[in-house]
Amino acid sequence: MVERLPSLNALRAFEAAARLMSFTRAATELNVTQAAVSHQIKHLEDQRGIKLFRRMNRALMLTDAGQALLPAVSDGFKVLADGVARVAGHGHEHRLRISTLESIAAEWLVPRLGRFRLRHPDIDIVLSISDALVDFQRDDIDVAIRYGPGGWPKVTAIKLTEETIFPVLAPSLAKSGPPLETPADLLKYTLIYEQGIDFWNAWFTAAGLAGVMVPKGPRLPHSNLVLQAVIAGDGVALGRSFLISGDLKNGRLIRPFATEISARAAYHLVYPTEEEDRPKVRKFREWLLEEVAHTENELVEVARSAGKR
C-alpha cells in the first residue's frame, strides 16, 4: 500500500517557510496569514511526529528532520511544476524554443531562419544562446543544436554534419599580399589563431609541410572574433567549414587551397526522444536537414574551385 502523503498545503507552507526562514515571509509569498502557515506546519509536525523547526528569539532554524525533508519537498514541487508546464506546452505548437551556440546562431542559423518562417509562418522561433548541454526536463527548450561527439544519454541526437577546417582570408588581403601559389606561401602571412597552434600544424602536415616552423600570430578567444579579424584583412585563419559557408558563398572570404583537416566533432540536432513525432519538432528537423544538405553542396563547389589553384 502506498503511504498516504501529507496535504500539499502543509508541504507548501513548510517549503516556503524553510526556504525563506520566516513564517511571515512565507505567508506573504503564499498570500495567507502567518497563523495559517504556522497551523499547516504544526499539522505536518503532529501528523509525522517530528519537529521541523526550532523557534528561537527572532530566528527560525531547521531541525535535522527539517533539513532532511526540505530538498525532497523542493524537488517534488519542481517536478510537479515541470510536468504541468510540459503538458501545457503541448498546447503551444506555434512556439519552437531552440537552444544553440552563439557561433552557429550568428554565422549559420539566424541568416537562414527566414526561410523556415516562410515555410511555417504559424511557428514562432524563440532562440536561446548557451554552451551548456540542455536538460530538457528542467529547461524550457524544445530542440537544441550542439557541437560535439554525440552519444548523449536519454535524448535523440541526429548528426547534421561533420566539420572540416582549412585556411581562409579576405579577397583584399589575397590581392595585396604575397602570391598564394603553394601552401608554403601562407607562412609569409600573419596567421590568426583560435584554438592554438595544433590545428595549424595538422593542416600544414596534411598539405605536405610536416615539421614546418609555424609563425606566431594573434590568438582570439572566439570563432566570431576570428572571422571578424579575417574579413577585415588582418590575416589568415583556419575557418570552420559549416560556420563560414555563407561568407565563402558571398565572397567575403576565399579559400586558397583545397587541403583540409577534420575538426574532430560534428553538429547535432538534439531533442527528447519522446518528442520525435511532435509536429513542430518534425517540421524543424526536416527543414534543418534540407538546409544542411544545401550548405554541404555549396562547400563542395568551393572546394572544387580551391582545388583548381
mmCIF file of C-alpha atoms in Angstrom:
data_model
loop_
_atom_site.group_PDB
_atom_site.id
_atom_site.type_symbol
_atom_site.label_atom_id
_atom_site.label_comp_id
_atom_site.label_asym_id
_atom_site.label_seq_id
_atom_site.Cartn_x
_atom_site.Cartn_y
_atom_site.Cartn_z
ATOM 1 C CA MET A 1 0.000 0.000 0.000
ATOM 2 C CA VAL A 2 1.289 3.468 -0.898
ATOM 3 C CA GLU A 3 1.851 5.584 2.209
ATOM 4 C CA ARG A 4 -0.571 8.466 2.473
ATOM 5 C CA LEU A 5 1.165 11.776 1.831
ATOM 6 C CA PRO A 6 0.661 14.915 3.913
ATOM 7 C CA SER A 7 -1.513 17.612 2.420
ATOM 8 C CA LEU A 8 0.036 19.699 -0.354
ATOM 9 C CA ASN A 9 -0.893 22.854 1.551
ATOM 10 C CA ALA A 10 1.123 21.717 4.554
ATOM 11 C CA LEU A 11 4.093 20.775 2.413
ATOM 12 C CA ARG A 12 3.901 24.079 0.532
ATOM 13 C CA ALA A 13 3.837 26.022 3.798
ATOM 14 C CA PHE A 14 6.846 24.086 5.088
ATOM 15 C CA GLU A 15 8.817 24.570 1.856
ATOM 16 C CA ALA A 16 8.212 28.309 1.757
ATOM 17 C CA ALA A 17 8.998 28.827 5.455
ATOM 18 C CA ALA A 18 12.144 26.680 5.261
ATOM 19 C CA ARG A 19 13.368 28.397 2.099
ATOM 20 C CA LEU A 20 12.688 31.894 3.410
ATOM 21 C CA MET A 21 13.467 31.107 7.058
ATOM 22 C CA SER A 22 10.429 33.100 8.086
ATOM 23 C CA PHE A 23 6.770 32.290 8.705
ATOM 24 C CA THR A 24 5.900 35.920 7.952
ATOM 25 C CA ARG A 25 7.624 35.996 4.546
ATOM 26 C CA ALA A 26 6.193 32.566 3.724
ATOM 27 C CA ALA A 27 2.693 33.864 4.487
ATOM 28 C CA THR A 28 3.263 36.853 2.204
ATOM 29 C CA GLU A 29 4.501 34.637 -0.637
ATOM 30 C CA LEU A 30 1.591 32.203 -0.275
ATOM 31 C CA ASN A 31 -0.938 35.017 0.197
ATOM 32 C CA VAL A 32 -2.222 33.617 3.503
ATOM 33 C CA THR A 33 -1.920 34.684 7.132
ATOM 34 C CA GLN A 34 1.058 33.879 9.321
ATOM 35 C CA ALA A 35 -1.290 31.913 11.564
ATOM 36 C CA ALA A 36 -2.299 29.749 8.591
ATOM 37 C CA VAL A 37 1.334 28.939 7.821
ATOM 38 C CA SER A 38 2.015 28.108 11.460
ATOM 39 C CA HIS A 39 -1.098 25.922 11.603
ATOM 40 C CA GLN A 40 -0.155 23.971 8.450
ATOM 41 C CA ILE A 41 3.372 23.309 9.697
ATOM 42 C CA LYS A 42 2.154 22.242 13.146
ATOM 43 C CA HIS A 43 -0.315 19.898 11.474
ATOM 44 C CA LEU A 44 2.557 18.390 9.439
ATOM 45 C CA GLU A 45 4.726 18.010 12.548
ATOM 46 C CA ASP A 46 1.911 16.396 14.574
ATOM 47 C CA GLN A 47 0.966 14.060 11.726
ATOM 48 C CA ARG A 48 4.546 12.801 11.368
ATOM 49 C CA GLY A 49 5.557 13.026 14.992
ATOM 50 C CA ILE A 50 8.597 15.169 14.234
ATOM 51 C CA LYS A 51 9.795 18.710 14.794
ATOM 52 C CA LEU A 52 10.756 20.590 11.644
ATOM 53 C CA PHE A 53 11.750 23.967 13.094
ATOM 54 C CA ARG A 54 13.442 25.345 16.179
ATOM 55 C CA ARG A 55 11.640 28.548 17.090
ATOM 56 C CA MET A 56 14.159 30.898 18.703
ATOM 57 C CA ASN A 57 14.095 34.555 19.662
ATOM 58 C CA ARG A 58 13.651 36.437 16.375
ATOM 59 C CA ALA A 59 15.109 33.470 14.470
ATOM 60 C CA LEU A 60 13.990 30.241 12.868
ATOM 61 C CA MET A 61 16.168 27.179 12.361
ATOM 62 C CA LEU A 62 15.546 23.835 10.720
ATOM 63 C CA THR A 63 15.915 20.706 12.801
ATOM 64 C CA ASP A 64 17.780 17.713 11.390
ATOM 65 C CA ALA A 65 14.452 16.325 10.224
ATOM 66 C CA GLY A 66 13.581 19.625 8.566
ATOM 67 C CA GLN A 67 16.933 19.775 6.789
ATOM 68 C CA ALA A 68 16.404 16.243 5.503
ATOM 69 C CA LEU A 69 12.862 16.932 4.319
ATOM 70 C CA LEU A 70 13.420 20.277 2.559
ATOM 71 C CA PRO A 71 15.317 19.089 -0.568
ATOM 72 C CA ALA A 72 12.844 16.267 -1.147
ATOM 73 C CA VAL A 73 9.862 18.623 -0.910
ATOM 74 C CA SER A 74 11.540 21.298 -3.064
ATOM 75 C CA ASP A 75 12.430 18.754 -5.746
ATOM 76 C CA GLY A 76 8.941 17.294 -5.619
ATOM 77 C CA PHE A 77 7.271 20.636 -6.247
ATOM 78 C CA LYS A 78 9.715 21.355 -9.071
ATOM 79 C CA VAL A 79 8.906 18.030 -10.739
ATOM 80 C CA LEU A 80 5.196 18.812 -10.449
ATOM 81 C CA ALA A 81 5.667 22.301 -11.894
ATOM 82 C CA ASP A 82 7.793 20.991 -14.775
ATOM 83 C CA GLY A 83 5.251 18.283 -15.545
ATOM 84 C CA VAL A 84 2.376 20.740 -15.641
ATOM 85 C CA ALA A 85 4.442 23.100 -17.828
ATOM 86 C CA ARG A 86 5.268 20.319 -20.292
ATOM 87 C CA VAL A 87 1.629 19.276 -20.557
ATOM 88 C CA ALA A 88 0.566 22.887 -21.033
ATOM 89 C CA GLY A 89 3.328 23.324 -23.580
ATOM 90 C CA HIS A 90 1.744 20.741 -25.858
ATOM 91 C CA GLY A 91 -0.961 23.304 -26.488
ATOM 92 C CA HIS A 92 1.589 25.807 -27.813
ATOM 93 C CA GLU A 93 2.581 24.256 -31.107
ATOM 94 C CA HIS A 94 3.057 27.743 -32.525
ATOM 95 C CA ARG A 95 6.222 28.307 -30.485
ATOM 96 C CA LEU A 96 9.527 26.469 -31.031
ATOM 97 C CA ARG A 97 12.242 27.075 -28.446
ATOM 98 C CA ILE A 98 15.727 26.415 -29.816
ATOM 99 C CA SER A 99 18.953 26.347 -27.814
ATOM 100 C CA THR A 100 22.206 26.669 -29.738
ATOM 101 C CA LEU A 101 25.744 28.008 -29.626
ATOM 102 C CA GLU A 102 26.451 31.670 -30.285
ATOM 103 C CA SER A 103 28.773 30.823 -33.174
ATOM 104 C CA ILE A 104 26.314 28.700 -35.152
ATOM 105 C CA ALA A 105 23.427 31.049 -34.349
ATOM 106 C CA ALA A 106 25.247 34.121 -35.650
ATOM 107 C CA GLU A 107 27.106 32.594 -38.578
ATOM 108 C CA TRP A 108 24.689 29.963 -39.874
ATOM 109 C CA LEU A 109 21.254 29.548 -38.284
ATOM 110 C CA VAL A 110 19.895 33.092 -37.958
ATOM 111 C CA PRO A 111 20.653 34.084 -41.591
ATOM 112 C CA ARG A 112 18.569 31.087 -42.719
ATOM 113 C CA LEU A 113 15.642 31.221 -40.282
ATOM 114 C CA GLY A 114 13.707 33.489 -42.633
ATOM 115 C CA ARG A 115 13.242 30.536 -44.968
ATOM 116 C CA PHE A 116 11.821 28.465 -42.113
ATOM 117 C CA ARG A 117 9.352 31.246 -41.261
ATOM 118 C CA LEU A 118 8.241 31.451 -44.890
ATOM 119 C CA ARG A 119 7.527 27.728 -44.925
ATOM 120 C CA HIS A 120 5.941 27.606 -41.462
ATOM 121 C CA PRO A 121 4.558 31.087 -40.668
ATOM 122 C CA ASP A 122 2.458 29.608 -37.865
ATOM 123 C CA ILE A 123 5.551 28.694 -35.797
ATOM 124 C CA ASP A 124 7.309 31.389 -33.772
ATOM 125 C CA ILE A 125 11.014 30.849 -33.077
ATOM 126 C CA VAL A 126 12.422 31.609 -29.633
ATOM 127 C CA LEU A 127 16.218 31.387 -29.700
ATOM 128 C CA SER A 128 18.320 30.719 -26.598
ATOM 129 C CA ILE A 129 22.123 31.020 -26.688
ATOM 130 C CA SER A 130 24.078 28.650 -24.437
ATOM 131 C CA ASP A 131 27.177 26.462 -24.493
ATOM 132 C CA ALA A 132 25.822 24.157 -21.790
ATOM 133 C CA LEU A 133 24.101 20.875 -22.509
ATOM 134 C CA VAL A 134 20.326 21.168 -22.290
ATOM 135 C CA ASP A 135 18.362 19.479 -19.531
ATOM 136 C CA PHE A 136 15.058 19.067 -21.355
ATOM 137 C CA GLN A 137 13.249 18.154 -18.130
ATOM 138 C CA ARG A 138 14.401 21.376 -16.493
ATOM 139 C CA ASP A 139 14.939 23.913 -19.257
ATOM 140 C CA ASP A 140 12.191 25.484 -21.336
ATOM 141 C CA ILE A 141 13.656 24.171 -24.615
ATOM 142 C CA ASP A 142 12.182 22.056 -27.429
ATOM 143 C CA VAL A 143 15.289 21.326 -29.521
ATOM 144 C CA ALA A 144 18.998 22.094 -29.329
ATOM 145 C CA ILE A 145 21.854 22.290 -31.811
ATOM 146 C CA ARG A 146 25.094 21.175 -30.221
ATOM 147 C CA TYR A 147 28.696 20.623 -31.310
ATOM 148 C CA GLY A 148 30.452 17.520 -30.055
ATOM 149 C CA PRO A 149 30.886 13.763 -30.373
ATOM 150 C CA GLY A 150 27.198 12.892 -29.936
ATOM 151 C CA GLY A 151 26.032 9.876 -27.966
ATOM 152 C CA TRP A 152 24.368 11.931 -25.227
ATOM 153 C CA PRO A 153 22.143 9.819 -22.947
ATOM 154 C CA LYS A 154 18.335 9.895 -22.868
ATOM 155 C CA VAL A 155 17.946 12.067 -25.980
ATOM 156 C CA THR A 156 17.818 11.695 -29.745
ATOM 157 C CA ALA A 157 20.899 13.256 -31.375
ATOM 158 C CA ILE A 158 20.864 13.457 -35.177
ATOM 159 C CA LYS A 159 24.239 14.195 -36.745
ATOM 160 C CA LEU A 160 23.829 17.177 -39.032
ATOM 161 C CA THR A 161 27.303 17.451 -40.499
ATOM 162 C CA GLU A 162 30.928 16.847 -39.723
ATOM 163 C CA GLU A 163 33.106 19.908 -39.937
ATOM 164 C CA THR A 164 36.375 20.415 -41.772
ATOM 165 C CA ILE A 165 38.984 23.115 -41.283
ATOM 166 C CA PHE A 166 41.011 24.971 -43.916
ATOM 167 C CA PRO A 167 42.707 28.374 -44.357
ATOM 168 C CA VAL A 168 40.616 31.371 -45.407
ATOM 169 C CA LEU A 169 41.359 35.032 -45.960
ATOM 170 C CA ALA A 170 39.741 38.196 -47.250
ATOM 171 C CA PRO A 171 39.923 38.851 -51.016
ATOM 172 C CA SER A 172 41.573 42.236 -50.335
ATOM 173 C CA LEU A 173 44.402 40.572 -48.424
ATOM 174 C CA ALA A 174 44.860 37.950 -51.136
ATOM 175 C CA LYS A 175 45.278 40.745 -53.697
ATOM 176 C CA SER A 176 47.664 42.884 -51.632
ATOM 177 C CA GLY A 177 49.714 40.113 -50.025
ATOM 178 C CA PRO A 178 52.334 37.719 -51.420
ATOM 179 C CA PRO A 179 51.109 35.353 -54.163
ATOM 180 C CA LEU A 180 49.431 32.193 -52.861
ATOM 181 C CA GLU A 181 50.694 29.546 -55.243
ATOM 182 C CA THR A 182 51.555 26.782 -52.744
ATOM 183 C CA PRO A 183 50.624 26.129 -49.096
ATOM 184 C CA ALA A 184 54.119 27.243 -48.049
ATOM 185 C CA ASP A 185 53.234 30.767 -49.176
ATOM 186 C CA LEU A 186 50.889 31.057 -46.187
ATOM 187 C CA LEU A 187 53.967 31.266 -43.953
ATOM 188 C CA LYS A 188 54.508 34.769 -45.349
ATOM 189 C CA TYR A 189 51.178 35.915 -43.905
ATOM 190 C CA THR A 190 50.006 36.745 -40.389
ATOM 191 C CA LEU A 191 48.254 33.659 -39.054
ATOM 192 C CA ILE A 192 45.377 34.152 -36.634
ATOM 193 C CA TYR A 193 44.665 31.512 -34.002
ATOM 194 C CA GLU A 194 41.547 30.445 -32.150
ATOM 195 C CA GLN A 195 42.485 27.082 -30.634
ATOM 196 C CA GLY A 196 46.273 27.247 -30.504
ATOM 197 C CA ILE A 197 48.889 26.071 -32.937
ATOM 198 C CA ASP A 198 47.956 22.378 -33.098
ATOM 199 C CA PHE A 199 45.388 22.713 -35.880
ATOM 200 C CA TRP A 200 47.757 24.824 -37.975
ATOM 201 C CA ASN A 201 50.478 22.187 -37.507
ATOM 202 C CA ALA A 202 47.985 19.496 -38.529
ATOM 203 C CA TRP A 203 46.914 21.449 -41.614
ATOM 204 C CA PHE A 204 50.470 22.104 -42.792
ATOM 205 C CA THR A 205 51.254 18.408 -42.276
ATOM 206 C CA ALA A 206 48.238 17.470 -44.410
ATOM 207 C CA ALA A 207 49.479 19.933 -47.028
ATOM 208 C CA GLY A 208 52.855 18.159 -47.189
ATOM 209 C CA LEU A 209 54.782 20.514 -44.903
ATOM 210 C CA ALA A 210 55.278 18.374 -41.799
ATOM 211 C CA GLY A 211 57.596 19.934 -39.234
ATOM 212 C CA VAL A 212 57.450 23.424 -40.710
ATOM 213 C CA MET A 213 58.007 26.285 -38.270
ATOM 214 C CA VAL A 214 54.549 27.860 -37.969
ATOM 215 C CA PRO A 215 54.851 31.594 -37.241
ATOM 216 C CA LYS A 216 53.287 33.139 -34.157
ATOM 217 C CA GLY A 217 50.239 35.321 -34.542
ATOM 218 C CA PRO A 218 47.348 36.904 -32.622
ATOM 219 C CA ARG A 219 45.170 34.497 -30.636
ATOM 220 C CA LEU A 220 41.482 35.345 -30.283
ATOM 221 C CA PRO A 221 39.116 33.579 -27.864
ATOM 222 C CA HIS A 222 36.070 33.030 -30.088
ATOM 223 C CA SER A 223 35.387 31.978 -33.664
ATOM 224 C CA ASN A 224 33.228 35.057 -34.263
ATOM 225 C CA LEU A 225 36.144 37.327 -33.367
ATOM 226 C CA VAL A 226 38.463 35.326 -35.596
ATOM 227 C CA LEU A 227 36.077 35.730 -38.530
ATOM 228 C CA GLN A 228 35.770 39.455 -37.959
ATOM 229 C CA ALA A 229 39.557 39.819 -37.970
ATOM 230 C CA VAL A 230 39.943 37.748 -41.138
ATOM 231 C CA ILE A 231 37.165 39.590 -43.008
ATOM 232 C CA ALA A 232 38.840 42.845 -42.001
ATOM 233 C CA GLY A 233 42.016 41.660 -43.720
ATOM 234 C CA ASP A 234 44.111 41.256 -40.575
ATOM 235 C CA GLY A 235 45.452 37.831 -41.514
ATOM 236 C CA VAL A 236 44.702 34.219 -42.424
ATOM 237 C CA ALA A 237 42.826 31.835 -40.138
ATOM 238 C CA LEU A 238 41.639 28.269 -40.180
ATOM 239 C CA GLY A 239 37.950 28.523 -40.996
ATOM 240 C CA ARG A 240 35.391 26.008 -39.764
ATOM 241 C CA SER A 241 33.550 24.914 -42.887
ATOM 242 C CA PHE A 242 29.984 24.960 -41.629
ATOM 243 C CA LEU A 243 30.252 28.375 -39.988
ATOM 244 C CA ILE A 244 31.908 30.145 -42.906
ATOM 245 C CA SER A 245 29.847 28.662 -45.737
ATOM 246 C CA GLY A 246 27.844 31.881 -46.135
ATOM 247 C CA ASP A 247 30.974 34.057 -46.159
ATOM 248 C CA LEU A 248 32.539 31.825 -48.815
ATOM 249 C CA LYS A 249 29.408 31.937 -50.942
ATOM 250 C CA ASN A 250 29.071 35.730 -50.865
ATOM 251 C CA GLY A 251 32.782 36.301 -51.434
ATOM 252 C CA ARG A 252 33.662 37.852 -48.096
ATOM 253 C CA LEU A 253 36.175 35.039 -47.649
ATOM 254 C CA ILE A 254 38.163 32.952 -50.098
ATOM 255 C CA ARG A 255 39.657 29.502 -49.747
ATOM 256 C CA PRO A 256 43.105 29.427 -51.398
ATOM 257 C CA PHE A 257 43.771 25.675 -51.153
ATOM 258 C CA ALA A 258 41.670 22.508 -51.186
ATOM 259 C CA THR A 259 43.607 20.764 -48.390
ATOM 260 C CA GLU A 260 41.507 20.348 -45.254
ATOM 261 C CA ILE A 261 41.556 18.531 -41.926
ATOM 262 C CA SER A 262 38.815 17.170 -39.676
ATOM 263 C CA ALA A 263 37.526 19.302 -36.812
ATOM 264 C CA ARG A 264 37.126 16.085 -34.747
ATOM 265 C CA ALA A 265 33.498 16.822 -33.879
ATOM 266 C CA ALA A 266 30.127 17.357 -35.528
ATOM 267 C CA TYR A 267 26.939 19.363 -35.190
ATOM 268 C CA HIS A 268 23.869 17.537 -33.895
ATOM 269 C CA LEU A 269 20.184 18.268 -33.600
ATOM 270 C CA VAL A 270 19.143 17.126 -30.120
ATOM 271 C CA TYR A 271 15.700 16.676 -28.591
ATOM 272 C CA PRO A 272 13.876 14.348 -26.168
ATOM 273 C CA THR A 273 13.203 11.022 -27.855
ATOM 274 C CA GLU A 274 9.546 11.138 -26.833
ATOM 275 C CA GLU A 275 9.166 14.375 -28.837
ATOM 276 C CA GLU A 276 10.180 12.659 -32.105
ATOM 277 C CA ASP A 277 6.765 12.949 -33.734
ATOM 278 C CA ARG A 278 5.695 16.283 -32.298
ATOM 279 C CA PRO A 279 4.696 18.391 -35.337
ATOM 280 C CA LYS A 280 6.825 21.454 -34.664
ATOM 281 C CA VAL A 281 9.895 19.313 -33.903
ATOM 282 C CA ARG A 282 9.350 17.239 -37.050
ATOM 283 C CA LYS A 283 8.915 20.353 -39.212
ATOM 284 C CA PHE A 284 12.085 21.960 -37.867
ATOM 285 C CA ARG A 285 14.062 18.719 -38.246
ATOM 286 C CA GLU A 286 13.019 18.304 -41.876
ATOM 287 C CA TRP A 287 13.816 21.924 -42.725
ATOM 288 C CA LEU A 288 17.155 21.849 -40.882
ATOM 289 C CA LEU A 289 18.343 18.713 -42.696
ATOM 290 C CA GLU A 290 17.488 20.335 -46.044
ATOM 291 C CA GLU A 291 19.471 23.456 -45.139
ATOM 292 C CA VAL A 292 22.445 21.384 -44.025
ATOM 293 C CA ALA A 293 22.432 19.428 -47.295
ATOM 294 C CA HIS A 294 22.296 22.697 -49.237
ATOM 295 C CA THR A 295 25.249 24.075 -47.260
ATOM 296 C CA GLU A 296 27.284 20.927 -47.834
ATOM 297 C CA ASN A 297 26.697 21.198 -51.595
ATOM 298 C CA GLU A 298 27.908 24.798 -51.534
ATOM 299 C CA LEU A 299 31.051 23.773 -49.677
ATOM 300 C CA VAL A 300 31.776 21.080 -52.266
ATOM 301 C CA GLU A 301 31.661 23.696 -55.014
ATOM 302 C CA VAL A 302 34.004 25.972 -53.068
ATOM 303 C CA ALA A 303 36.438 23.097 -52.518
ATOM 304 C CA ARG A 304 36.421 22.324 -56.250
ATOM 305 C CA SER A 305 37.248 25.929 -57.035
ATOM 306 C CA ALA A 306 40.072 25.960 -54.484
ATOM 307 C CA GLY A 307 41.458 22.740 -55.948
ATOM 308 C CA LYS A 308 41.982 24.460 -59.305
ATOM 309 C CA ARG A 309 44.581 26.815 -57.851
#
